[in-house]
Coordinates of C-alpha atoms in Angstrom, one line a residue:
M1 CA 25.6 90.4 7.3
A2 CA 21.8 89.1 8.8
R3 CA 21.5 85.4 9.3
T4 CA 19.8 83.6 6.8
K5 CA 16.6 81.3 8.6
D6 CA 16.6 77.6 8.2
F7 CA 12.7 76.8 8.4
D8 CA 9.9 77.2 6.2
E9 CA 7.8 80.3 8.6
A10 CA 4.9 78.6 6.6
E11 CA 5.2 75.2 7.7
V12 CA 6.1 76.9 11.6
L13 CA 2.7 78.7 11.4
N14 CA 1.0 76.0 10.3
K15 CA 1.9 74.2 13.0
A16 CA 1.5 77.0 15.3
V17 CA -2.3 76.5 14.2
C18 CA -2.4 73.2 15.2
I19 CA -1.6 73.8 18.6
F20 CA -3.5 76.4 19.1
W21 CA -6.5 74.8 17.7
H22 CA -5.4 72.1 20.3
K23 CA -5.0 73.7 23.1
G24 CA -6.4 76.8 23.1
Y25 CA -4.2 80.3 23.2
N26 CA -4.3 80.6 27.2
G27 CA -3.3 77.1 27.3
T28 CA -0.6 77.5 25.8
S29 CA 2.4 78.3 27.0
M30 CA 6.0 79.5 24.9
Q31 CA 7.4 76.3 25.8
D32 CA 4.7 74.5 23.8
L33 CA 5.3 76.5 20.8
V34 CA 8.8 75.9 21.1
D35 CA 8.6 72.3 21.2
G36 CA 5.6 72.0 19.2
L37 CA 7.0 74.2 16.4
G38 CA 10.9 72.8 16.6
I39 CA 12.3 77.3 16.9
S40 CA 14.4 78.8 18.9
R41 CA 12.7 81.0 21.6
S42 CA 14.6 83.4 21.0
S43 CA 13.4 82.4 16.6
L44 CA 9.7 82.8 17.7
Y45 CA 10.4 86.6 18.2
D46 CA 12.2 87.4 16.3
T47 CA 10.2 86.1 13.5
F48 CA 6.9 86.0 14.6
G49 CA 7.3 88.6 18.2
D50 CA 5.1 87.1 21.2
K51 CA 2.3 84.8 22.2
H52 CA 0.0 86.0 21.1
A53 CA 1.1 87.9 18.0
L54 CA 1.6 84.5 16.9
Y55 CA -1.9 83.6 17.8
I56 CA -3.5 86.5 15.3
M57 CA -1.1 84.9 12.2
A58 CA -2.1 81.4 13.1
L59 CA -6.2 82.4 13.0
D60 CA -5.3 84.7 10.4
S61 CA -3.9 81.4 8.1
Y62 CA -6.5 79.0 9.3
Q63 CA -9.3 82.0 8.0
K64 CA -7.9 81.9 5.1
A65 CA -7.9 79.2 3.5
G66 CA -11.7 78.2 4.8
D67 CA -12.7 81.6 2.7
I68 CA -10.2 79.3 0.3
Q69 CA -12.8 76.9 0.6
M70 CA -16.2 78.7 0.7
C71 CA -15.9 80.9 -2.7
N72 CA -14.3 77.2 -4.3
I73 CA -17.7 75.6 -3.5
I74 CA -19.9 79.2 -3.9
S75 CA -18.2 79.4 -7.2
N76 CA -18.5 75.3 -8.5
A77 CA -22.0 74.3 -7.8
V78 CA -24.1 74.8 -9.5
S79 CA -27.1 76.5 -7.8
A80 CA -28.1 78.0 -4.4
K81 CA -29.4 75.2 -2.8
E82 CA -26.6 72.7 -3.6
A83 CA -24.3 75.4 -3.2
I84 CA -25.0 76.0 0.4
K85 CA -25.6 72.1 0.8
K86 CA -22.3 71.1 0.2
L87 CA -20.6 74.1 3.3
L88 CA -23.1 72.8 5.6
E89 CA -21.9 69.0 4.2
L90 CA -18.2 70.2 4.5
T91 CA -19.2 71.4 7.7
M92 CA -20.4 67.5 8.6
R93 CA -17.5 66.3 6.9
D94 CA -15.3 68.2 8.3
M95 CA -16.0 68.0 12.0
L96 CA -15.7 64.1 11.8
N97 CA -13.3 63.6 10.3
D98 CA -11.9 65.4 13.3
E99 CA -10.6 62.2 15.8
Q100 CA -9.8 65.4 18.3
R101 CA -13.0 66.7 18.5
K102 CA -11.7 70.1 18.5
G103 CA -14.3 71.4 16.8
C104 CA -13.8 75.0 14.7
F105 CA -10.6 77.3 15.1
M106 CA -12.6 80.3 14.8
V107 CA -15.6 79.6 17.3
N108 CA -13.0 77.7 19.7
A109 CA -11.4 81.4 18.9
E110 CA -14.9 83.4 19.7
I111 CA -16.1 81.1 23.3
E112 CA -12.3 81.5 25.1
L113 CA -11.0 85.1 23.6
A114 CA -13.0 87.5 22.5
A115 CA -15.1 89.5 24.9
H116 CA -11.6 89.9 26.5
D117 CA -9.0 90.8 22.9
A118 CA -10.5 93.4 21.1
E119 CA -8.3 92.6 18.0
V120 CA -9.4 88.4 17.6
N121 CA -13.0 89.5 18.2
D122 CA -12.6 92.1 15.0
M123 CA -11.3 89.0 13.3
I124 CA -14.2 86.7 14.8
C125 CA -17.2 89.8 13.0
R126 CA -15.3 90.0 9.8
N127 CA -15.2 86.5 9.4
E128 CA -18.4 86.2 10.3
Q129 CA -19.5 88.5 7.6
Q130 CA -17.9 87.0 5.3
F131 CA -19.5 83.8 6.1
E132 CA -23.0 85.4 6.1
N133 CA -21.9 87.5 2.7
A134 CA -21.7 84.3 0.9
V135 CA -24.4 82.8 2.0
L136 CA -25.9 85.5 1.3
S137 CA -25.0 86.0 -2.1
A138 CA -26.3 82.2 -2.7
I139 CA -29.6 82.6 -1.6
K140 CA -29.8 85.7 -3.4
K141 CA -29.0 84.5 -6.6
G142 CA -31.3 81.5 -6.0
Q143 CA -34.0 83.9 -6.0
E144 CA -33.4 85.6 -9.3
S145 CA -33.1 82.5 -10.4
G146 CA -36.5 81.2 -9.2
E147 CA -34.8 78.1 -7.3
I148 CA -35.9 80.6 -3.9
H149 CA -39.5 82.0 -3.3
S150 CA -38.3 85.7 -3.3
S151 CA -40.7 86.3 -0.5
K152 CA -38.3 84.9 2.1
N153 CA -35.9 87.5 3.8
A154 CA -32.8 86.6 1.9
L155 CA -30.6 88.0 5.1
A156 CA -32.5 86.3 7.7
L157 CA -31.7 82.5 5.8
A158 CA -28.1 83.7 5.4
R159 CA -28.3 84.6 9.1
F160 CA -29.3 81.5 10.3
I161 CA -27.8 79.3 8.3
S162 CA -24.3 81.0 9.3
N163 CA -25.4 80.2 13.0
T164 CA -26.5 76.6 12.1
V165 CA -23.4 76.5 11.2
K166 CA -21.2 77.5 13.9
G167 CA -24.0 75.8 16.5
M168 CA -23.1 72.6 13.8
Q169 CA -19.2 73.5 14.8
V170 CA -19.7 73.7 18.4
S171 CA -22.4 70.6 18.3
A172 CA -19.0 68.4 17.3
K173 CA -16.8 68.9 20.1
A174 CA -19.3 66.5 22.1
T175 CA -20.9 63.9 19.2
A176 CA -19.6 62.1 16.1
D177 CA -23.3 61.3 15.2
K178 CA -23.1 61.5 11.5
A179 CA -26.8 61.0 12.1
F180 CA -26.7 64.1 13.9
F181 CA -25.3 66.4 11.0
A182 CA -27.4 64.6 8.6
D183 CA -30.9 65.6 10.6
I184 CA -29.5 69.2 11.2
I185 CA -28.7 69.7 7.1
K186 CA -31.6 68.1 6.2
T187 CA -33.7 70.6 8.3
T188 CA -31.5 73.8 7.1
L189 CA -32.0 73.0 3.5
S190 CA -36.1 72.3 3.8
V191 CA -36.3 76.3 5.5
L192 CA -35.0 77.1 1.5
D193 CA -37.9 75.4 -0.3

């Protein structure tokens, strides 16, 4: 008869996100995971597989939570410019509210592992494409409504905004200056005029 688990898998996965996000993949040992997750090594392996499999699950969980936030912002915004402004402001708020200055978990994964880990690289590319597509969709709606001039290259704008968000997430590891990020947001939004 199979033993029932005496822990909540979702809760443990959330803890894993925090550990990997704080320490990085290479900086996290199996002992860090056992201690931080509060489960035995055998339970960790039985439930989540090895360290890499758990890391992939943690990245996936983080990415899905981000997708939900992004979709809510875009679908609830009254205009394309407001949607993009709210996405930029969310990025700023998330970064400024992080006292540990961890940056973005996905960007950290890209910097640390994407060049050497095909699975992580594929996840990063999919995540970036989803974000770019969401911004592109908002821009195209703005062009259809006349809010954003139709002569502007929608794809180029979406790529610029996506890259700006990533730059903000990297910069947040070194600075918590709200005025710095506010200037970036203001300048980024000006390209939509």
